[in-house]
Amino acid sequence: MRRYWLMKCEPGAYTIEALERDRRTSWEGVRNYQARNFMRDDMKVGDAVLFYASNADPSGVTGLATVVRAGYAERGQAKPIWHMVDIGFVERFAGIVSLETLKATRGLEKMMVTQKGSRLSVQPATKSEYDIVVRLGRRLERAKTVRA
DNA sequence: GCCAACGTTGGC
DNA sequence: GCCAACGTTGGC
């Protein structure tokens, strides 16, 4: 059963553009146990990922990725505490589906990222939430195409 | 850059 | 195991 996720990253650290260039990357450096557990235990190859730019202008979903390697331990730990996954590039939106838009969209009221004080950097999402965000992202694409 | 909302640490 | 102090995240 394919699962759906949202992964946050500050643009200063990594972006969807960088992922498009690199094709894939390892999601190392997460230092939160809940997020770690999702990566170590639940994320499987083929799962869908919403790529979210945090602390950005504006913050929001900038594209799509997919899990290409399930949870494995970061190197250089005597006892493996921290784990990561690898994600691969899927799609870059023409713009940002901003947090403001997410909050204003019906069907995303319960999405974790729209909740106040939600800081978790790896979050589960539902298929319905994922589909809605993808539609919003591709609408940006169409709008751009129409203008061109 | 501010600061509220979290998460983690460590003394007890 | 409580909780105050501290550190971090991330919207604004």
JSON list of C-alpha atoms (C1' of nucleotides) in Angstrom, two decimals:
[
{"chain": "A", "resi": 1, "resn": "MET", "atom": "CA", "xyz": [0.00, 0.00, 0.00]},
{"chain": "A", "resi": 2, "resn": "ARG", "atom": "CA", "xyz": [1.50, 3.24, -1.17]},
{"chain": "A", "resi": 3, "resn": "ARG", "atom": "CA", "xyz": [1.74, 5.92, 1.49]},
{"chain": "A", "resi": 4, "resn": "TYR", "atom": "CA", "xyz": [1.94, 9.67, 1.27]},
{"chain": "A", "resi": 5, "resn": "TRP", "atom": "CA", "xyz": [4.26, 12.07, 3.03]},
{"chain": "A", "resi": 6, "resn": "LEU", "atom": "CA", "xyz": [5.29, 15.67, 3.33]},
{"chain": "A", "resi": 7, "resn": "MET", "atom": "CA", "xyz": [8.96, 16.49, 3.85]},
{"chain": "A", "resi": 8, "resn": "LYS", "atom": "CA", "xyz": [10.16, 19.91, 4.88]},
{"chain": "A", "resi": 9, "resn": "CYS", "atom": "CA", "xyz": [13.42, 21.52, 4.02]},
{"chain": "A", "resi": 10, "resn": "GLU", "atom": "CA", "xyz": [14.69, 25.06, 4.21]},
{"chain": "A", "resi": 11, "resn": "PRO", "atom": "CA", "xyz": [15.75, 26.46, 0.83]},
{"chain": "A", "resi": 12, "resn": "GLY", "atom": "CA", "xyz": [19.17, 27.25, 2.26]},
{"chain": "A", "resi": 13, "resn": "ALA", "atom": "CA", "xyz": [19.70, 23.53, 2.80]},
{"chain": "A", "resi": 14, "resn": "TYR", "atom": "CA", "xyz": [18.06, 21.94, -0.24]},
{"chain": "A", "resi": 15, "resn": "THR", "atom": "CA", "xyz": [15.43, 22.75, -2.86]},
{"chain": "A", "resi": 16, "resn": "ILE", "atom": "CA", "xyz": [13.28, 21.01, -5.45]},
{"chain": "A", "resi": 17, "resn": "GLU", "atom": "CA", "xyz": [15.52, 22.60, -8.09]},
{"chain": "A", "resi": 18, "resn": "ALA", "atom": "CA", "xyz": [18.51, 20.90, -6.54]},
{"chain": "A", "resi": 19, "resn": "LEU", "atom": "CA", "xyz": [16.62, 17.62, -6.47]},
{"chain": "A", "resi": 20, "resn": "GLU", "atom": "CA", "xyz": [15.72, 18.00, -10.12]},
{"chain": "A", "resi": 21, "resn": "ARG", "atom": "CA", "xyz": [19.39, 18.52, -10.88]},
{"chain": "A", "resi": 22, "resn": "ASP", "atom": "CA", "xyz": [20.61, 15.67, -8.64]},
{"chain": "A", "resi": 23, "resn": "ARG", "atom": "CA", "xyz": [17.73, 13.31, -9.58]},
{"chain": "A", "resi": 24, "resn": "ARG", "atom": "CA", "xyz": [17.97, 11.80, -6.08]},
{"chain": "A", "resi": 25, "resn": "THR", "atom": "CA", "xyz": [19.30, 12.63, -2.66]},
{"chain": "A", "resi": 26, "resn": "SER", "atom": "CA", "xyz": [19.61, 11.15, 0.81]},
{"chain": "A", "resi": 27, "resn": "TRP", "atom": "CA", "xyz": [17.50, 12.84, 3.45]},
{"chain": "A", "resi": 28, "resn": "GLU", "atom": "CA", "xyz": [20.11, 12.91, 6.17]},
{"chain": "A", "resi": 29, "resn": "GLY", "atom": "CA", "xyz": [20.28, 15.09, 9.22]},
{"chain": "A", "resi": 30, "resn": "VAL", "atom": "CA", "xyz": [16.81, 14.70, 10.68]},
{"chain": "A", "resi": 31, "resn": "ARG", "atom": "CA", "xyz": [17.14, 14.92, 14.45]},
{"chain": "A", "resi": 32, "resn": "ASN", "atom": "CA", "xyz": [13.63, 14.34, 15.62]},
{"chain": "A", "resi": 33, "resn": "TYR", "atom": "CA", "xyz": [12.53, 10.95, 16.85]},
{"chain": "A", "resi": 34, "resn": "GLN", "atom": "CA", "xyz": [9.05, 11.04, 15.42]},
{"chain": "A", "resi": 35, "resn": "ALA", "atom": "CA", "xyz": [10.34, 12.01, 11.99]},
{"chain": "A", "resi": 36, "resn": "ARG", "atom": "CA", "xyz": [13.09, 9.41, 12.34]},
{"chain": "A", "resi": 37, "resn": "ASN", "atom": "CA", "xyz": [10.56, 6.72, 13.12]},
{"chain": "A", "resi": 38, "resn": "PHE", "atom": "CA", "xyz": [8.54, 7.53, 10.03]},
{"chain": "A", "resi": 39, "resn": "MET", "atom": "CA", "xyz": [11.63, 7.25, 7.87]},
{"chain": "A", "resi": 40, "resn": "ARG", "atom": "CA", "xyz": [13.01, 4.16, 9.57]},
{"chain": "A", "resi": 41, "resn": "ASP", "atom": "CA", "xyz": [9.79, 2.21, 9.97]},
{"chain": "A", "resi": 42, "resn": "ASP", "atom": "CA", "xyz": [7.12, 3.39, 7.58]},
{"chain": "A", "resi": 43, "resn": "MET", "atom": "CA", "xyz": [8.49, 4.94, 4.42]},
{"chain": "A", "resi": 44, "resn": "LYS", "atom": "CA", "xyz": [8.77, 2.43, 1.59]},
{"chain": "A", "resi": 45, "resn": "VAL", "atom": "CA", "xyz": [10.08, 2.58, -1.95]},
{"chain": "A", "resi": 46, "resn": "GLY", "atom": "CA", "xyz": [7.43, 4.06, -4.17]},
{"chain": "A", "resi": 47, "resn": "ASP", "atom": "CA", "xyz": [5.79, 6.18, -1.48]},
{"chain": "A", "resi": 48, "resn": "ALA", "atom": "CA", "xyz": [4.83, 9.65, -2.65]},
{"chain": "A", "resi": 49, "resn": "VAL", "atom": "CA", "xyz": [6.36, 12.79, -1.16]},
{"chain": "A", "resi": 50, "resn": "LEU", "atom": "CA", "xyz": [5.24, 16.38, -1.17]},
{"chain": "A", "resi": 51, "resn": "PHE", "atom": "CA", "xyz": [8.39, 18.51, -1.13]},
{"chain": "A", "resi": 52, "resn": "TYR", "atom": "CA", "xyz": [7.83, 21.46, 1.20]},
{"chain": "A", "resi": 53, "resn": "ALA", "atom": "CA", "xyz": [10.04, 24.54, 1.44]},
{"chain": "A", "resi": 54, "resn": "SER", "atom": "CA", "xyz": [9.97, 25.85, 5.00]},
{"chain": "A", "resi": 55, "resn": "ASN", "atom": "CA", "xyz": [11.18, 29.25, 6.17]},
{"chain": "A", "resi": 56, "resn": "ALA", "atom": "CA", "xyz": [10.75, 30.35, 2.57]},
{"chain": "A", "resi": 57, "resn": "ASP", "atom": "CA", "xyz": [9.13, 33.27, 0.83]},
{"chain": "A", "resi": 58, "resn": "PRO", "atom": "CA", "xyz": [6.48, 32.05, 0.85]},
{"chain": "A", "resi": 59, "resn": "SER", "atom": "CA", "xyz": [6.72, 28.66, 2.49]},
{"chain": "A", "resi": 60, "resn": "GLY", "atom": "CA", "xyz": [4.89, 25.91, 0.67]},
{"chain": "A", "resi": 61, "resn": "VAL", "atom": "CA", "xyz": [4.96, 22.82, -1.50]},
{"chain": "A", "resi": 62, "resn": "THR", "atom": "CA", "xyz": [7.31, 23.25, -4.44]},
{"chain": "A", "resi": 63, "resn": "GLY", "atom": "CA", "xyz": [7.10, 19.83, -6.06]},
{"chain": "A", "resi": 64, "resn": "LEU", "atom": "CA", "xyz": [6.90, 16.06, -5.81]},
{"chain": "A", "resi": 65, "resn": "ALA", "atom": "CA", "xyz": [9.34, 13.33, -4.96]},
{"chain": "A", "resi": 66, "resn": "THR", "atom": "CA", "xyz": [9.21, 9.61, -4.32]},
{"chain": "A", "resi": 67, "resn": "VAL", "atom": "CA", "xyz": [10.97, 7.30, -1.92]},
{"chain": "A", "resi": 68, "resn": "VAL", "atom": "CA", "xyz": [13.70, 5.41, -3.80]},
{"chain": "A", "resi": 69, "resn": "ARG", "atom": "CA", "xyz": [15.39, 3.81, -0.80]},
{"chain": "A", "resi": 70, "resn": "ALA", "atom": "CA", "xyz": [13.64, 2.85, 2.43]},
{"chain": "A", "resi": 71, "resn": "GLY", "atom": "CA", "xyz": [14.97, 3.69, 5.89]},
{"chain": "A", "resi": 72, "resn": "TYR", "atom": "CA", "xyz": [18.61, 3.01, 6.63]},
{"chain": "A", "resi": 73, "resn": "ALA", "atom": "CA", "xyz": [21.05, 4.26, 9.25]},
{"chain": "A", "resi": 74, "resn": "GLU", "atom": "CA", "xyz": [23.26, 7.25, 8.71]},
{"chain": "A", "resi": 75, "resn": "ARG", "atom": "CA", "xyz": [26.92, 6.34, 8.58]},
{"chain": "A", "resi": 76, "resn": "GLY", "atom": "CA", "xyz": [29.43, 7.05, 11.29]},
{"chain": "A", "resi": 77, "resn": "GLN", "atom": "CA", "xyz": [27.36, 6.13, 14.30]},
{"chain": "A", "resi": 78, "resn": "ALA", "atom": "CA", "xyz": [28.66, 3.61, 16.81]},
{"chain": "A", "resi": 79, "resn": "LYS", "atom": "CA", "xyz": [25.08, 2.72, 17.59]},
{"chain": "A", "resi": 80, "resn": "PRO", "atom": "CA", "xyz": [22.74, 3.64, 14.76]},
{"chain": "A", "resi": 81, "resn": "ILE", "atom": "CA", "xyz": [20.30, 6.14, 16.19]},
{"chain": "A", "resi": 82, "resn": "TRP", "atom": "CA", "xyz": [19.53, 8.31, 13.20]},
{"chain": "A", "resi": 83, "resn": "HIS", "atom": "CA", "xyz": [18.06, 7.02, 10.02]},
{"chain": "A", "resi": 84, "resn": "MET", "atom": "CA", "xyz": [17.19, 8.44, 6.64]},
{"chain": "A", "resi": 85, "resn": "VAL", "atom": "CA", "xyz": [15.61, 7.58, 3.31]},
{"chain": "A", "resi": 86, "resn": "ASP", "atom": "CA", "xyz": [16.59, 8.47, -0.24]},
{"chain": "A", "resi": 87, "resn": "ILE", "atom": "CA", "xyz": [14.14, 10.36, -2.38]},
{"chain": "A", "resi": 88, "resn": "GLY", "atom": "CA", "xyz": [14.04, 10.80, -6.12]},
{"chain": "A", "resi": 89, "resn": "PHE", "atom": "CA", "xyz": [12.81, 13.69, -8.21]},
{"chain": "A", "resi": 90, "resn": "VAL", "atom": "CA", "xyz": [9.33, 13.45, -9.68]},
{"chain": "A", "resi": 91, "resn": "GLU", "atom": "CA", "xyz": [8.07, 16.88, -10.55]},
{"chain": "A", "resi": 92, "resn": "ARG", "atom": "CA", "xyz": [8.74, 20.55, -9.96]},
{"chain": "A", "resi": 93, "resn": "PHE", "atom": "CA", "xyz": [5.73, 22.84, -9.77]},
{"chain": "A", "resi": 94, "resn": "ALA", "atom": "CA", "xyz": [5.79, 26.05, -11.78]},
{"chain": "A", "resi": 95, "resn": "GLY", "atom": "CA", "xyz": [5.32, 27.94, -8.52]},
{"chain": "A", "resi": 96, "resn": "ILE", "atom": "CA", "xyz": [4.76, 27.38, -4.83]},
{"chain": "A", "resi": 97, "resn": "VAL", "atom": "CA", "xyz": [1.56, 26.03, -3.36]},
{"chain": "A", "resi": 98, "resn": "SER", "atom": "CA", "xyz": [1.84, 28.33, -0.40]},
{"chain": "A", "resi": 99, "resn": "LEU", "atom": "CA", "xyz": [0.95, 27.48, 3.16]},
{"chain": "A", "resi": 100, "resn": "GLU", "atom": "CA", "xyz": [-1.67, 30.19, 2.92]},
{"chain": "A", "resi": 101, "resn": "THR", "atom": "CA", "xyz": [-3.25, 28.36, -0.02]},
{"chain": "A", "resi": 102, "resn": "LEU", "atom": "CA", "xyz": [-3.06, 25.04, 1.78]},
{"chain": "A", "resi": 103, "resn": "LYS", "atom": "CA", "xyz": [-4.81, 26.52, 4.78]},
{"chain": "A", "resi": 104, "resn": "ALA", "atom": "CA", "xyz": [-7.53, 28.02, 2.59]},
{"chain": "A", "resi": 105, "resn": "THR", "atom": "CA", "xyz": [-8.20, 24.83, 0.61]},
{"chain": "A", "resi": 106, "resn": "ARG", "atom": "CA", "xyz": [-11.13, 22.60, 1.42]},
{"chain": "A", "resi": 107, "resn": "GLY", "atom": "CA", "xyz": [-10.06, 19.11, 2.28]},
{"chain": "A", "resi": 108, "resn": "LEU", "atom": "CA", "xyz": [-6.76, 20.17, 3.82]},
{"chain": "A", "resi": 109, "resn": "GLU", "atom": "CA", "xyz": [-8.18, 21.40, 7.11]},
{"chain": "A", "resi": 110, "resn": "LYS", "atom": "CA", "xyz": [-6.76, 18.40, 8.96]},
{"chain": "A", "resi": 111, "resn": "MET", "atom": "CA", "xyz": [-3.48, 18.19, 7.09]},
{"chain": "A", "resi": 112, "resn": "MET", "atom": "CA", "xyz": [-0.66, 18.27, 9.59]},
{"chain": "A", "resi": 113, "resn": "VAL", "atom": "CA", "xyz": [1.24, 21.10, 7.96]},
{"chain": "A", "resi": 114, "resn": "THR", "atom": "CA", "xyz": [-1.77, 23.42, 8.19]},
{"chain": "A", "resi": 115, "resn": "GLN", "atom": "CA", "xyz": [-2.07, 22.94, 11.93]},
{"chain": "A", "resi": 116, "resn": "LYS", "atom": "CA", "xyz": [-0.73, 25.62, 14.21]},
{"chain": "A", "resi": 117, "resn": "GLY", "atom": "CA", "xyz": [2.62, 24.81, 15.74]},
{"chain": "A", "resi": 118, "resn": "SER", "atom": "CA", "xyz": [3.23, 21.80, 13.52]},
{"chain": "A", "resi": 119, "resn": "ARG", "atom": "CA", "xyz": [7.00, 21.54, 13.30]},
{"chain": "A", "resi": 120, "resn": "LEU", "atom": "CA", "xyz": [7.46, 17.92, 12.35]},
{"chain": "A", "resi": 121, "resn": "SER", "atom": "CA", "xyz": [9.76, 17.79, 9.33]},
{"chain": "A", "resi": 122, "resn": "VAL", "atom": "CA", "xyz": [8.54, 14.43, 8.05]},
{"chain": "A", "resi": 123, "resn": "GLN", "atom": "CA", "xyz": [4.78, 14.15, 8.16]},
{"chain": "A", "resi": 124, "resn": "PRO", "atom": "CA", "xyz": [2.27, 11.59, 6.94]},
{"chain": "A", "resi": 125, "resn": "ALA", "atom": "CA", "xyz": [-0.45, 12.79, 4.60]},
{"chain": "A", "resi": 126, "resn": "THR", "atom": "CA", "xyz": [-3.53, 11.11, 3.23]},
{"chain": "A", "resi": 127, "resn": "LYS", "atom": "CA", "xyz": [-4.02, 10.21, -0.42]},
{"chain": "A", "resi": 128, "resn": "SER", "atom": "CA", "xyz": [-6.81, 12.73, -0.59]},
{"chain": "A", "resi": 129, "resn": "GLU", "atom": "CA", "xyz": [-4.59, 15.50, 0.78]},
{"chain": "A", "resi": 130, "resn": "TYR", "atom": "CA", "xyz": [-1.81, 14.53, -1.58]},
{"chain": "A", "resi": 131, "resn": "ASP", "atom": "CA", "xyz": [-4.12, 14.55, -4.59]},
{"chain": "A", "resi": 132, "resn": "ILE", "atom": "CA", "xyz": [-5.51, 17.96, -3.70]},
{"chain": "A", "resi": 133, "resn": "VAL", "atom": "CA", "xyz": [-2.03, 19.47, -3.36]},
{"chain": "A", "resi": 134, "resn": "VAL", "atom": "CA", "xyz": [-0.92, 17.92, -6.64]},
{"chain": "A", "resi": 135, "resn": "ARG", "atom": "CA", "xyz": [-3.94, 19.43, -8.36]},
{"chain": "A", "resi": 136, "resn": "LEU", "atom": "CA", "xyz": [-3.10, 22.84, -6.89]},
{"chain": "A", "resi": 137, "resn": "GLY", "atom": "CA", "xyz": [0.51, 22.49, -8.04]},
{"chain": "A", "resi": 138, "resn": "ARG", "atom": "CA", "xyz": [-0.42, 21.52, -11.58]},
{"chain": "A", "resi": 139, "resn": "ARG", "atom": "CA", "xyz": [-2.88, 24.34, -11.77]},
{"chain": "A", "resi": 140, "resn": "LEU", "atom": "CA", "xyz": [0.14, 26.64, -11.39]},
{"chain": "A", "resi": 141, "resn": "GLU", "atom": "CA", "xyz": [1.68, 24.84, -14.34]},
{"chain": "A", "resi": 142, "resn": "ARG", "atom": "CA", "xyz": [-1.41, 25.36, -16.47]},
{"chain": "A", "resi": 143, "resn": "ALA", "atom": "CA", "xyz": [-1.72, 29.00, -15.54]},
{"chain": "A", "resi": 144, "resn": "LYS", "atom": "CA", "xyz": [1.83, 29.55, -16.68]},
{"chain": "A", "resi": 145, "resn": "THR", "atom": "CA", "xyz": [1.24, 27.70, -19.94]},
{"chain": "A", "resi": 146, "resn": "VAL", "atom": "CA", "xyz": [-1.86, 29.72, -20.73]},
{"chain": "A", "resi": 147, "resn": "ARG", "atom": "CA", "xyz": [-0.02, 32.96, -20.22]},
{"chain": "A", "resi": 148, "resn": "ALA", "atom": "CA", "xyz": [2.87, 31.93, -22.46]},
{"chain": "B", "resi": 1, "resn": "DG", "atom": "C1'", "xyz": [14.89, 39.19, 13.51]},
{"chain": "B", "resi": 2, "resn": "DC", "atom": "C1'", "xyz": [11.14, 38.12, 16.70]},
{"chain": "B", "resi": 3, "resn": "DC", "atom": "C1'", "xyz": [9.00, 34.91, 19.34]},
{"chain": "B", "resi": 4, "resn": "DA", "atom": "C1'", "xyz": [5.39, 31.19, 20.08]},
{"chain": "B", "resi": 5, "resn": "DA", "atom": "C1'", "xyz": [5.18, 26.54, 20.04]},
{"chain": "B", "resi": 6, "resn": "DC", "atom": "C1'", "xyz": [7.44, 22.59, 20.39]},
{"chain": "B", "resi": 7, "resn": "DG", "atom": "C1'", "xyz": [11.10, 19.00, 21.66]},
{"chain": "B", "resi": 8, "resn": "DT", "atom": "C1'", "xyz": [14.96, 17.62, 24.56]},
{"chain": "B", "resi": 9, "resn": "DT", "atom": "C1'", "xyz": [17.85, 17.56, 28.57]},
{"chain": "B", "resi": 10, "resn": "DG", "atom": "C1'", "xyz": [19.02, 16.97, 33.12]},
{"chain": "B", "resi": 11, "resn": "DG", "atom": "C1'", "xyz": [18.61, 18.00, 38.16]},
{"chain": "B", "resi": 12, "resn": "DC", "atom": "C1'", "xyz": [16.04, 16.39, 41.67]},
{"chain": "C", "resi": 1, "resn": "DG", "atom": "C1'", "xyz": [8.86, 10.71, 36.48]},
{"chain": "C", "resi": 2, "resn": "DC", "atom": "C1'", "xyz": [8.27, 15.70, 37.00]},
{"chain": "C", "resi": 3, "resn": "DC", "atom": "C1'", "xyz": [9.23, 19.98, 35.13]},
{"chain": "C", "resi": 4, "resn": "DA", "atom": "C1'", "xyz": [12.23, 24.13, 34.51]},
{"chain": "C", "resi": 5, "resn": "DA", "atom": "C1'", "xyz": [15.61, 25.53, 31.52]},
{"chain": "C", "resi": 6, "resn": "DC", "atom": "C1'", "xyz": [17.29, 25.44, 27.29]},
{"chain": "C", "resi": 7, "resn": "DG", "atom": "C1'", "xyz": [17.52, 24.68, 22.20]},
{"chain": "C", "resi": 8, "resn": "DT", "atom": "C1'", "xyz": [15.16, 24.54, 17.73]},
{"chain": "C", "resi": 9, "resn": "DT", "atom": "C1'", "xyz": [11.70, 25.26, 14.27]},
{"chain": "C", "resi": 10, "resn": "DG", "atom": "C1'", "xyz": [9.39, 27.96, 11.33]},
{"chain": "C", "resi": 11, "resn": "DG", "atom": "C1'", "xyz": [5.58, 31.43, 10.42]},
{"chain": "C", "resi": 12, "resn": "DC", "atom": "C1'", "xyz": [5.35, 36.04, 10.27]}
]
